[in-house]
Coordinates of C-alpha atoms in Angstrom, one line a residue:
Chain O
M16 CA 118.7 106.6 116.0
S17 CA 117.8 109.1 114.1
I18 CA 117.6 108.9 110.1
D19 CA 119.9 111.7 109.5
H20 CA 121.2 111.2 105.9
L21 CA 117.4 112.3 104.9
L22 CA 117.6 115.4 106.4
D23 CA 119.9 118.6 105.2
E24 CA 122.2 120.4 106.9
E25 CA 119.2 123.4 108.3
Q26 CA 117.0 120.8 109.5
L27 CA 119.8 119.3 111.7
A28 CA 120.4 122.7 112.8
L29 CA 117.0 123.2 113.5
V30 CA 116.6 119.3 115.2
E31 CA 119.8 120.4 117.8
G32 CA 118.2 123.7 118.8
V33 CA 114.4 121.9 119.0
R34 CA 116.6 119.0 121.4
E35 CA 118.6 122.0 123.1
F36 CA 115.5 124.5 123.9
T37 CA 113.2 120.6 124.7
Q38 CA 116.3 119.9 127.7
D39 CA 116.5 123.9 128.9
V40 CA 113.0 124.8 128.8
V41 CA 110.3 122.8 128.5
A42 CA 111.7 119.2 130.6
P43 CA 112.0 121.4 133.6
V44 CA 108.2 122.1 133.9
S45 CA 106.4 119.1 132.3
A46 CA 105.9 117.2 135.4
K47 CA 104.8 120.6 136.9
H48 CA 102.7 121.7 134.2
D49 CA 101.1 118.1 134.4
K50 CA 100.2 117.8 137.0
E51 CA 98.6 121.5 137.9
K52 CA 97.0 120.9 134.4
S53 CA 98.1 124.4 133.7
F54 CA 98.8 125.5 129.6
P55 CA 102.5 126.0 129.8
Y56 CA 102.5 130.2 128.4
E57 CA 105.8 131.1 128.9
V58 CA 107.0 127.8 127.0
I59 CA 104.5 128.6 123.8
D60 CA 105.6 132.3 124.3
Q61 CA 109.2 131.4 123.6
M62 CA 108.2 128.6 120.9
G63 CA 106.8 131.4 119.3
E64 CA 109.8 133.7 119.0
M65 CA 112.3 130.4 118.1
G66 CA 109.6 130.4 115.3
L67 CA 108.2 127.1 115.3
F68 CA 104.8 128.0 114.8
G69 CA 105.2 129.4 112.1
L70 CA 107.6 126.3 110.8
P71 CA 105.8 126.0 107.5
I72 CA 104.3 129.2 107.0
P73 CA 105.6 131.3 104.1
E74 CA 108.1 134.2 105.2
E75 CA 105.6 137.0 103.7
Y76 CA 103.1 135.6 106.0
G77 CA 105.2 136.0 109.4
G78 CA 106.5 132.5 109.0
Q79 CA 109.8 130.8 108.6
G80 CA 109.3 129.7 105.5
G81 CA 109.9 126.1 106.0
D82 CA 107.8 123.2 104.9
Y83 CA 105.3 120.4 106.4
F84 CA 108.5 117.9 107.0
T85 CA 110.4 120.7 108.9
L86 CA 107.5 120.9 111.3
C87 CA 107.6 117.2 112.2
L88 CA 110.8 117.2 112.8
A89 CA 110.1 119.7 116.0
L90 CA 107.3 118.1 116.4
E91 CA 109.2 114.6 117.5
E92 CA 111.7 116.1 119.1
L93 CA 109.6 118.1 121.9
A94 CA 107.1 114.7 122.5
K95 CA 110.3 113.0 123.8
V96 CA 109.4 115.0 126.6
D97 CA 106.0 116.2 126.8
Q98 CA 103.3 115.2 124.4
S99 CA 101.2 117.7 125.7
V100 CA 103.7 120.9 124.3
A101 CA 104.0 119.1 120.8
I102 CA 100.3 118.4 120.8
T103 CA 99.9 122.4 121.3
L104 CA 102.3 123.6 118.6
E105 CA 100.6 120.7 116.0
A106 CA 96.8 121.6 116.8
G107 CA 98.4 125.0 116.7
V108 CA 99.8 124.9 113.2
S109 CA 98.3 121.6 111.4
L110 CA 94.7 122.7 112.7
G111 CA 94.7 126.6 113.4
M112 CA 96.5 128.0 111.0
M113 CA 97.4 125.7 107.5
P114 CA 93.3 125.5 107.0
I115 CA 93.8 129.1 106.7
L116 CA 96.8 129.1 104.9
K117 CA 95.3 126.5 102.7
Y118 CA 91.9 127.7 101.8
G119 CA 91.7 131.7 102.9
T120 CA 92.3 134.6 101.3
E121 CA 94.6 137.0 100.8
E122 CA 92.9 139.5 103.7
Q123 CA 92.5 136.3 105.7
K124 CA 96.4 134.7 105.7
Q125 CA 97.8 138.5 106.9
Q126 CA 94.9 139.2 109.6
W127 CA 95.5 135.8 111.0
L128 CA 98.4 134.3 110.2
P129 CA 101.3 136.7 111.4
A130 CA 100.4 136.6 115.2
L131 CA 99.7 132.5 115.3
A132 CA 103.2 132.6 113.5
E133 CA 104.6 134.2 116.6
A134 CA 102.2 132.5 118.5
K135 CA 101.1 135.4 120.0
Q136 CA 97.9 134.0 119.5
L137 CA 96.4 130.4 118.9
A138 CA 94.1 129.2 116.6
G139 CA 91.4 126.5 117.2
F140 CA 89.7 123.9 114.7
G141 CA 86.4 123.1 116.0
L142 CA 84.8 120.4 113.7
T143 CA 84.4 117.4 116.6
E144 CA 80.8 116.9 118.0
P145 CA 79.0 115.2 120.0
A146 CA 77.6 113.3 117.1
A147 CA 80.2 113.7 114.8
G148 CA 83.7 111.9 115.3
S149 CA 85.3 109.5 112.9
D150 CA 82.3 110.4 110.8
A151 CA 82.7 113.3 110.6
G152 CA 79.9 114.2 107.8
G153 CA 77.5 113.4 110.7
T154 CA 78.0 117.8 111.5
Q155 CA 74.8 119.3 113.4
T156 CA 75.8 122.3 113.9
K157 CA 74.1 124.7 111.4
A158 CA 75.2 128.0 110.1
T159 CA 72.9 130.6 108.3
L160 CA 73.6 133.4 105.8
D161 CA 70.9 136.7 106.4
N162 CA 71.8 140.1 104.9
G163 CA 75.3 139.4 105.1
T164 CA 76.2 137.7 108.3
W165 CA 76.2 134.3 109.3
T166 CA 74.7 133.1 112.4
I167 CA 75.7 130.1 113.9
N168 CA 75.2 127.5 116.2
G169 CA 76.0 124.2 117.5
N170 CA 78.4 122.1 120.0
K171 CA 81.6 121.5 119.3
E172 CA 83.4 118.4 121.4
F173 CA 87.7 118.2 122.2
I174 CA 88.6 121.2 120.6
T175 CA 92.2 121.8 121.3
N176 CA 93.6 125.7 122.0
S177 CA 90.1 126.6 122.2
G178 CA 90.3 128.5 125.3
T179 CA 93.7 129.7 126.4
D180 CA 94.3 133.4 127.1
I181 CA 95.8 133.8 123.4
T182 CA 93.3 131.6 121.9
S183 CA 91.9 133.9 118.7
M184 CA 89.7 132.4 116.4
V185 CA 88.6 128.9 115.9
T186 CA 87.6 127.5 112.9
V187 CA 84.1 125.7 113.1
T188 CA 82.6 123.3 110.5
A189 CA 78.4 123.8 109.9
V190 CA 76.4 122.8 107.8
T191 CA 75.4 125.8 105.5
G192 CA 72.1 123.5 103.3
Q193 CA 71.5 119.9 102.2
D194 CA 74.3 118.1 102.7
E195 CA 76.3 120.8 102.5
I196 CA 79.2 121.8 105.1
T197 CA 81.3 125.0 105.2
T198 CA 84.0 126.0 107.6
I199 CA 83.9 129.6 108.9
I200 CA 85.7 131.4 110.7
V201 CA 85.0 132.8 114.2
P202 CA 86.9 135.0 116.3
T203 CA 86.6 134.2 120.1
D204 CA 85.5 137.4 121.6
T205 CA 82.1 137.3 119.3
P206 CA 79.4 137.3 121.8
G207 CA 77.9 133.4 121.6
F208 CA 81.3 131.6 121.2
T209 CA 82.0 130.1 124.7
A210 CA 84.8 127.5 125.9
E211 CA 83.2 126.1 128.3
P212 CA 85.5 124.5 131.6
A213 CA 88.4 122.1 130.5
Y214 CA 87.8 118.8 130.3
D215 CA 89.3 116.2 132.9
K216 CA 91.5 114.3 130.6
V217 CA 93.2 110.5 130.9
G218 CA 96.5 112.7 129.7
W219 CA 97.7 115.8 127.3
N220 CA 97.4 117.2 130.8
A221 CA 99.3 121.0 129.7
S222 CA 96.9 121.0 126.5
D223 CA 94.0 123.1 126.4
T224 CA 91.2 121.5 125.4
H225 CA 87.6 122.5 125.1
P226 CA 84.1 121.9 124.5
L227 CA 82.7 124.4 122.6
T228 CA 78.6 126.0 122.6
L229 CA 77.6 128.8 119.8
Q230 CA 74.9 130.4 120.7
D231 CA 73.3 132.9 118.1
V232 CA 77.3 133.1 116.9
Q233 CA 77.3 136.1 114.1
V234 CA 80.1 136.4 112.0
P235 CA 80.3 138.5 108.8
E236 CA 79.7 136.8 105.6
E237 CA 83.6 137.3 104.5
N238 CA 84.5 135.3 107.6
L239 CA 83.1 132.2 105.8
L240 CA 87.1 130.2 104.7
G241 CA 87.0 128.4 101.6
E242 CA 84.4 127.8 99.6
R243 CA 80.8 127.6 100.8
G244 CA 80.0 123.7 100.8
R245 CA 83.8 122.5 100.2
G246 CA 84.5 122.3 104.1
F247 CA 84.1 118.3 104.0
A248 CA 86.6 118.3 101.6
N249 CA 89.0 120.6 102.3
F250 CA 89.0 119.5 106.6
M251 CA 89.9 116.3 104.9
G252 CA 92.7 117.4 103.2
I253 CA 94.3 118.6 106.7
L254 CA 93.1 115.8 108.7
D255 CA 95.8 113.8 105.8
E256 CA 98.7 116.0 106.9
G257 CA 97.6 116.2 110.3
R258 CA 98.1 112.9 110.8
V259 CA 101.4 112.8 109.8
A260 CA 102.1 115.1 112.2
I261 CA 101.1 113.0 114.3
A262 CA 103.2 110.3 113.8
A263 CA 106.2 112.5 114.4
L264 CA 104.6 113.3 117.6
A265 CA 104.2 109.5 118.1
T266 CA 107.5 108.8 117.0
G267 CA 108.6 111.2 119.7
A268 CA 106.7 109.5 122.4
A269 CA 108.0 106.4 121.4
Q270 CA 111.7 107.6 121.1
G271 CA 111.5 109.2 124.7
C272 CA 110.1 106.1 126.0
V273 CA 113.1 104.2 124.7
D274 CA 115.6 107.3 125.8
E275 CA 114.2 107.5 129.4
S276 CA 114.6 103.2 129.6
V277 CA 117.9 103.0 128.0
R278 CA 119.4 105.6 130.8
Y279 CA 117.2 104.1 133.7
A280 CA 118.3 100.5 132.4
K281 CA 122.0 101.6 132.8
T282 CA 121.8 103.1 136.5
R283 CA 119.2 101.3 138.1
T284 CA 121.3 97.9 139.7
T285 CA 119.3 94.7 141.4
F286 CA 120.8 92.3 142.5
G287 CA 124.6 93.9 142.1
R288 CA 124.2 94.5 138.8
P289 CA 122.6 97.4 136.1
I290 CA 119.4 96.3 135.7
G291 CA 120.1 96.4 131.6
E292 CA 122.6 93.6 131.7
N293 CA 119.4 91.3 131.6
Q294 CA 117.8 90.3 128.6
G295 CA 114.8 90.3 130.1
V296 CA 115.1 94.1 129.6
S297 CA 117.9 94.9 127.0
F298 CA 115.6 92.4 124.9
K299 CA 112.9 94.5 125.6
I300 CA 114.0 98.2 125.0
A301 CA 115.7 96.4 122.0
R302 CA 112.1 95.8 120.8
M303 CA 110.9 99.8 121.8
Q304 CA 114.1 100.9 119.9
A305 CA 113.0 98.6 116.7
R306 CA 109.6 100.5 117.1
A307 CA 110.4 103.7 117.3
Y308 CA 112.9 103.7 114.3
A309 CA 109.8 101.9 112.3
A310 CA 108.1 105.1 113.5
R311 CA 110.1 107.6 112.4
S312 CA 110.8 105.8 108.6
A313 CA 107.2 105.6 108.1
Y314 CA 106.3 109.5 109.3
Y315 CA 109.5 110.8 106.9
A316 CA 108.1 108.5 103.8
A317 CA 104.8 110.3 104.5
A318 CA 106.1 113.5 104.7
M319 CA 108.9 113.3 101.9
K320 CA 105.3 112.8 99.9
I321 CA 104.0 116.4 101.4
V322 CA 106.7 118.3 100.6
A323 CA 107.2 116.5 97.0
G324 CA 103.6 117.6 96.5
Q325 CA 102.6 114.0 95.8
P326 CA 99.2 111.9 96.8
F327 CA 100.3 110.7 100.5
K328 CA 97.1 110.0 102.2
T329 CA 97.9 105.8 102.6
E330 CA 101.4 106.4 103.7
A331 CA 99.9 109.0 106.2
S332 CA 97.4 106.2 107.8
I333 CA 100.1 104.0 108.0
A334 CA 102.4 105.9 109.3
K335 CA 99.7 107.7 112.1
M336 CA 99.1 103.9 112.8
V337 CA 102.2 102.1 113.5
A338 CA 103.8 105.1 115.2
S339 CA 100.9 105.5 117.8
E340 CA 100.6 102.1 118.4
A341 CA 104.7 102.4 118.7
A342 CA 103.7 105.2 121.5
M343 CA 101.6 103.0 123.2
D344 CA 103.4 99.4 123.2
N345 CA 106.9 101.7 123.8
A346 CA 105.2 103.8 127.3
R347 CA 103.6 100.4 129.0
D348 CA 107.0 98.7 128.3
A349 CA 108.9 101.5 129.7
T350 CA 106.7 101.7 132.4
Q351 CA 107.3 98.0 133.3
I352 CA 111.3 98.5 133.6
F353 CA 110.4 101.6 135.6
G354 CA 108.6 99.1 138.0
G355 CA 107.2 101.1 141.1
Y356 CA 108.8 103.8 139.5
G357 CA 107.1 104.2 136.5
F358 CA 103.5 104.5 137.8
M359 CA 104.3 107.5 139.8
N360 CA 102.8 110.2 137.9
E361 CA 106.2 112.2 138.3
T362 CA 108.2 110.6 136.1
L363 CA 108.1 110.7 132.1
V364 CA 107.6 107.1 131.7
A365 CA 104.2 107.5 133.7
R366 CA 103.3 110.9 131.6
H367 CA 104.0 108.9 128.2
Y368 CA 102.2 105.7 129.4
R369 CA 99.3 108.5 130.5
D370 CA 99.5 110.3 126.9
S371 CA 99.8 108.1 124.2
K372 CA 96.4 106.1 124.3
I373 CA 95.0 109.6 123.0
L374 CA 97.4 109.0 119.7
E375 CA 95.8 105.5 119.1
I376 CA 91.9 107.8 118.7
G377 CA 92.9 111.1 118.0
E378 CA 93.1 112.2 114.4
G379 CA 92.0 109.1 113.1
T380 CA 91.7 106.2 115.3
T381 CA 93.6 103.1 114.4
E382 CA 90.5 101.5 113.1
V383 CA 89.9 104.4 110.9
Q384 CA 93.2 103.8 109.4
L385 CA 93.0 100.2 109.0
M386 CA 89.9 101.2 107.3
L387 CA 91.5 103.7 105.2
I388 CA 95.0 101.1 104.4
A389 CA 92.2 98.6 102.9
R390 CA 89.8 100.3 101.5
S391 CA 94.0 101.4 99.0
L392 CA 93.7 98.1 98.8
G393 CA 90.3 97.8 97.2
L394 CA 89.0 96.4 99.8
Chain C
M22 CA 129.9 150.5 114.3
K23 CA 131.6 147.1 113.0
V24 CA 131.5 144.5 115.7
V25 CA 133.6 141.6 115.6
V26 CA 132.5 138.4 117.4
L27 CA 135.4 136.2 119.3
V28 CA 134.5 132.6 119.2
K29 CA 135.7 129.1 120.6
Q30 CA 134.8 125.6 119.9
V31 CA 134.8 123.9 123.0
P32 CA 134.5 120.5 123.8
D33 CA 130.5 119.8 125.2
T34 CA 130.6 120.6 128.9
Y35 CA 127.8 117.5 129.3
E36 CA 130.2 115.0 127.8
K37 CA 133.5 113.5 128.9
R38 CA 136.9 115.5 128.3
S39 CA 140.0 114.5 128.4
I40 CA 143.6 115.5 127.7
A41 CA 145.8 114.1 125.2
L42 CA 148.3 112.0 127.5
D43 CA 151.3 112.2 124.9
T44 CA 150.9 116.3 123.6
G45 CA 149.5 117.7 126.6
M46 CA 147.2 118.9 124.3
L47 CA 142.5 119.0 124.9
A48 CA 142.0 115.5 122.8
R49 CA 139.0 117.2 120.2
E50 CA 138.1 113.9 119.4
A51 CA 137.0 112.7 122.5
S52 CA 134.1 115.0 122.8
E53 CA 132.2 116.8 120.4
N54 CA 132.9 120.5 120.3
I55 CA 130.4 123.2 120.5
V56 CA 130.2 126.9 120.6
D57 CA 130.6 127.9 123.8
E58 CA 128.5 129.0 126.0
I59 CA 129.5 131.8 127.1
D60 CA 130.2 133.2 123.3
E61 CA 126.5 132.6 122.1
R62 CA 126.0 134.8 125.6
V63 CA 128.2 137.1 123.5
C64 CA 126.1 136.9 120.2
A65 CA 122.8 137.4 122.0
V66 CA 124.8 140.5 122.9
A67 CA 126.0 141.4 119.2
A68 CA 122.4 140.5 118.2
E69 CA 120.8 143.7 120.5
L70 CA 123.2 145.7 119.2
K71 CA 122.8 145.2 115.3
K72 CA 119.2 145.2 116.5
A73 CA 119.5 148.4 118.0
G74 CA 121.0 149.9 114.5
T75 CA 124.1 150.4 116.8
A76 CA 126.0 147.7 115.2
T77 CA 126.4 147.8 111.2
E78 CA 128.1 145.4 110.5
V79 CA 129.0 142.0 113.0
V80 CA 131.7 140.0 112.3
A81 CA 132.8 136.3 114.1
V82 CA 135.7 135.4 114.2
T83 CA 136.8 132.0 115.1
M84 CA 140.8 129.7 115.2
G85 CA 140.6 126.1 115.2
P86 CA 141.2 123.2 113.5
A87 CA 139.2 122.8 110.1
G88 CA 135.5 121.6 110.1
A89 CA 134.7 123.9 112.7
D90 CA 131.6 124.8 110.3
K91 CA 128.4 124.0 112.3
A92 CA 129.7 126.1 114.9
I93 CA 130.0 128.7 112.5
R94 CA 126.4 128.6 111.1
K95 CA 125.3 128.6 114.2
V96 CA 126.7 131.9 115.1
L97 CA 126.1 133.4 111.9
A98 CA 122.2 132.0 112.7
L99 CA 122.5 134.4 116.0
A100 CA 123.9 137.4 115.2
A101 CA 127.0 137.5 112.8
D102 CA 126.7 138.9 109.3
S103 CA 129.6 137.2 108.0
A104 CA 132.6 134.5 109.9
V105 CA 136.2 134.5 109.4
H106 CA 137.8 131.5 110.5
I107 CA 141.6 131.3 110.9
V108 CA 142.5 127.9 109.7
D109 CA 146.5 126.5 110.3
D110 CA 148.9 123.4 110.9
G111 CA 150.9 126.4 113.0
L112 CA 148.0 126.9 114.9
A113 CA 148.2 123.5 116.8
G114 CA 148.5 124.0 120.1
S115 CA 148.9 128.0 120.3
D116 CA 149.3 129.2 123.7
M117 CA 147.7 132.4 124.7
I118 CA 150.0 134.8 123.4
Q119 CA 149.4 133.6 120.2
T120 CA 145.6 133.2 119.9
A121 CA 145.7 136.9 121.4
R122 CA 148.1 138.1 118.3
V123 CA 146.1 136.0 115.8
L124 CA 143.2 137.3 116.5
A125 CA 143.9 140.6 117.1
E126 CA 145.6 141.0 113.6
A127 CA 142.1 139.3 112.5
A128 CA 139.9 141.8 114.3
K129 CA 141.7 145.2 114.0
D130 CA 139.2 146.6 111.9
A131 CA 136.7 146.1 114.1
D132 CA 135.3 149.4 116.3
L133 CA 134.3 146.8 118.8
I134 CA 136.1 143.4 119.9
L135 CA 133.8 141.2 122.0
S136 CA 134.4 138.0 123.8
G137 CA 133.6 136.0 126.2
A138 CA 135.5 136.7 129.5
E139 CA 136.4 133.0 130.0
S140 CA 136.3 130.0 127.8
T141 CA 134.9 126.7 129.2
D142 CA 137.6 124.9 128.7
G143 CA 140.9 126.8 129.0
G144 CA 139.6 129.1 131.5
G145 CA 142.3 131.6 131.1
G146 CA 140.7 134.5 130.5
M147 CA 143.4 136.6 129.5
V148 CA 143.2 137.1 126.0
P149 CA 141.2 139.8 125.5
A150 CA 143.5 141.9 127.6
M151 CA 145.9 140.8 125.5
M152 CA 144.6 141.5 122.3
A153 CA 144.2 145.1 123.8
E154 CA 148.1 145.6 124.5
I155 CA 148.4 144.2 121.4
L156 CA 146.1 146.9 119.5
G157 CA 147.0 149.5 122.0
R158 CA 143.6 149.7 122.7
A159 CA 140.9 149.9 126.0
H160 CA 140.2 147.2 127.4
I161 CA 137.2 146.5 129.5
P162 CA 136.8 143.3 131.5
Y163 CA 134.6 141.0 132.8
A164 CA 131.5 143.2 131.6
D165 CA 128.2 142.3 133.0
S166 CA 126.4 144.9 131.1
I167 CA 127.5 147.4 128.3
E168 CA 125.7 150.1 126.5
V169 CA 127.3 151.2 123.2
A170 CA 127.1 154.8 122.1
E171 CA 128.9 156.3 118.6
G172 CA 132.1 156.3 119.7
S173 CA 132.2 155.2 122.9
V174 CA 131.2 152.1 125.3
T175 CA 130.3 152.1 128.8
A176 CA 130.2 149.0 130.9
V177 CA 130.0 148.0 134.7
T178 CA 131.6 145.4 136.2
N179 CA 131.6 143.7 139.7
T180 CA 134.7 143.0 141.6
D181 CA 134.4 141.2 144.9
T182 CA 134.0 144.2 146.9
Q183 CA 133.1 147.3 143.9
K184 CA 130.9 147.7 141.1
L185 CA 132.6 149.8 138.6
T186 CA 131.1 151.5 135.7
L187 CA 134.2 151.8 133.0
S188 CA 134.2 153.9 129.6
A189 CA 136.7 154.2 126.9
A190 CA 136.0 155.0 123.5
T191 CA 136.3 153.3 120.5
P192 CA 137.9 151.1 119.4
V193 CA 138.1 149.1 122.9
V194 CA 137.6 145.3 123.6
V195 CA 135.8 144.2 126.3
S196 CA 134.9 140.8 127.6
L197 CA 131.8 140.2 129.0
T198 CA 130.4 137.5 132.1
E199 CA 127.4 135.2 130.9
K200 CA 125.2 137.9 133.0
A201 CA 125.7 140.5 129.5
G202 CA 122.9 138.4 127.6
E203 CA 121.0 135.3 127.4
P204 CA 121.7 132.7 125.1
K205 CA 118.8 132.3 122.3
L206 CA 117.7 129.9 119.8
P207 CA 118.1 130.0 116.6
N208 CA 115.2 130.1 114.6
F209 CA 114.5 128.4 111.3
K210 CA 114.8 131.1 109.0
S211 CA 118.0 132.4 110.9
I212 CA 119.5 129.1 110.0
R213 CA 118.5 129.2 106.6
E214 CA 120.0 132.7 105.8
A215 CA 123.5 131.1 107.6
K216 CA 123.8 128.9 105.1
K217 CA 123.8 131.9 102.1
K218 CA 126.5 134.2 104.5
D219 CA 129.9 134.2 103.9
I220 CA 132.8 132.1 106.2
T221 CA 135.8 133.5 104.7
V222 CA 138.9 131.1 105.4
T223 CA 141.9 132.4 106.4
S224 CA 145.6 130.8 107.1
L225 CA 148.6 132.8 108.8
A226 CA 150.3 133.8 105.8
D227 CA 146.9 135.6 104.9
L228 CA 147.1 137.2 107.7
G229 CA 150.7 138.2 107.3
V230 CA 151.0 136.9 111.1
A231 CA 154.2 134.2 112.0
A232 CA 153.6 131.8 114.7
G233 CA 154.9 128.6 115.9
P234 CA 157.7 128.0 118.6
G235 CA 160.1 129.8 116.1
A236 CA 158.0 133.5 115.9
A237 CA 157.1 133.0 120.0
Y238 CA 158.2 135.7 121.8
V239 CA 157.4 133.7 125.1
R240 CA 155.7 130.8 125.3
N241 CA 153.6 128.3 127.1
V242 CA 155.9 124.9 126.8
M243 CA 154.1 121.4 128.3
V244 CA 156.7 120.2 130.5
S245 CA 154.5 116.9 131.5
A246 CA 150.9 115.9 131.6
A247 CA 149.3 112.5 133.6
E248 CA 146.2 111.3 134.3
R249 CA 143.8 112.6 136.6
P250 CA 145.0 110.4 139.9
P251 CA 141.9 108.5 141.1
K252 CA 139.7 110.0 143.9
E253 CA 140.5 108.7 147.5
A254 CA 137.7 107.5 149.4
G255 CA 136.9 110.4 152.1
V256 CA 136.3 110.0 155.6
K257 CA 133.2 109.2 157.9
V258 CA 132.2 110.7 160.8
S259 CA 129.5 109.4 163.0
G260 CA 128.1 109.3 166.0
D261 CA 128.7 111.3 169.4
T262 CA 132.3 112.1 168.4
A263 CA 131.5 112.6 164.8
A264 CA 131.1 116.8 165.5
T265 CA 135.1 117.0 167.2
E266 CA 136.5 115.0 164.6
L267 CA 135.2 117.1 161.9
V268 CA 136.9 120.0 164.0
D269 CA 139.9 118.5 164.1
F270 CA 139.7 117.9 160.6
L271 CA 139.2 121.3 159.5
A272 CA 141.3 122.7 162.1
T273 CA 144.2 120.1 160.9
R274 CA 144.4 121.5 157.6
H275 CA 144.2 125.0 158.4
L276 CA 140.0 125.3 156.9
I277 CA 139.3 126.9 160.1

C-alpha cells in the first residue's frame, strides 16, 4: 500500500522501474548471493546503468539530478526483496558519495563522483572504530600533516563497501589535533590501507563489510574533505540523512514481509482452507501492513523535509526507529506465518529475519534515536 | 534517418486477461495496460541506432484509447524523441487491416519503420507486412538482428530450416523478434526528460483516413464469443499397464 498521492509522475515511473528491476534482476539471484556470501557485482553493475547510484547527484557530476527522496523510494523497492543490495546502494550513495557532494571541492567532485554515480566504482565511509560506535567522538585513528602529506594510522570497523573489487576510496575520520576530528579521502590503492577479511555476519550476507587497517597511510594534503576540524559536525549531518534512507530500506523490508505473507497465506492450506482465512493469521498480517504503512509515512515526512531544506533531525530519528522496529517485528511475524519453511535460510522471510536485526543497530541504534527524540523534547 | 517505432499497449501478461463476451473484444479494464514487451525490445534497438548516430530522429507511433500516456512516456524515456498517439472513437475494435492503414498513414514519412514481430495479445503478426504493402515498401519480417546503413537495412531472419540474410533499400518496414534487443529500464534522468517531450494526439480526420465498417474494403467480423470451456480432468495412468495405456491414448489421437 503505497502513498501514491504524495509522489509525482516521474517518481511513480521510477518506483515502477525499480520494482520491475527488483523482480527481474535482483530476486532470481538473492538467495544464491546470500548463501554464498558473495557480492552481487552483476546486479550492482546494472543498477549503475539504471542510474540508481546517481539518483540524488546533480547531472554535472554524472548523476540523475533527482533528490534524496527519490533515492529513498528506490531503496524501499529494492529492500522488499534484497536488503543486501539495498544497503549497498544506501551506503554507496549516502556514505560514499554524499560527503564528497556536500563537503568536497569542485576538483574532488569531478574526480570521484561520475564513476561512483554509475557504480563503476564504490566508496565507503570509515567512521566506526573498535572504541567508537554510537559514541563517534571516541575516534582514535590519527592523522598528522607534514610537508603537504597526511599520515594516517588507525583501525576502522564494520565499513560497508570498503573491500569490493570496485571500491576506489574510503573517506576516513581521524583525530588531527586536540578535540579535532577531520575527514580525509583515502584511495584504496594507497600503500598501508588494508581491507581485512570480511566479517561473518548474521545477515546482509551479500553486502561487503570489512574491518580496515590504516598503517602509515600517506595521502596528499588536498585529500582533506571539507574543513579541517569539521569532520565530526560533517558526518553528523551525513548520518541524519542516512537515517532517513535506512528508514526507507527498513520500510521496504517490512513491506516485503507483508507481501510474502499475503501470498503464502492465500496459497498455503491447512485443515482444508487457506491459512489466511484464519484470523490468527490475517490479523497478524493486518498488523504488519499497518506497521509498514506507518513506517512509510514517517520516512516520507522526513524525506520531504530534507528536500524542502527544512530541519529534519528528529523526524529522521523517529522514522529510523519506527521503520527498523516495523521491519524486525514484521520479519518475526512473517517467519511465524511460514512455519517450518520460515526457518529455512533460502526463504525470503528467513532472510528478512536475519537481515532486519541490524536495522535496529546501524546508523544509530534504537537507543540513540530515543535519546535524540527525548532531547528534542527538552528531556 | 527518421525511425518510427510502432508501440502497442497490451494487457499485462502477468494479470488475468479476458474478452468482453458482448463485443468479442479485449476487456481493457480487466487488467493494467502496459507497453508490449516486444516493443520495449524494439525501443532498445532504436535507442542503439540513435546512440550510433544512424537514427537522427525516433518517433513512437501508437494507436489506442485515450489515457495511454503512462505507456507512451515509458517509450519516450526508453528511446523516442517524440510520440504520435492516434485516438479516435472510429478505431474501436479495429482489425489488422484497419490498424495497418491508419498506422501506415501516420508513419509514412519514416525511412525505417520498426515494429515487434507479433503483439503479446492479438499475436496476428501481419500488421507490419500490411503496412509495407500499403506504403509500397519492402518488408523484412521476423528479424533477429538488423544492421542499418545510410540508405539500406540488412537483417537476419531465421526460419525453421534456414538462416536468411535479407537486405532492402530504405524506406523499409522491419519487424523484429525478441532476439533483436534486450529491454532496458529507463533511468531517472530519461524519465524526467521524457516528461518534456511532445506527444501529438491526432485523430482520423487529422490523418485524412476514413475508418469504421463503412470504410473497410475487407473486414474481420466477430460472429460470436464464448467463455473458454473449463479444463476437463485428465486421465491418470499408473501401475503395470501405464505404458500400454499411454501408447493407446496417443495412438487413438494419431499423435504417434
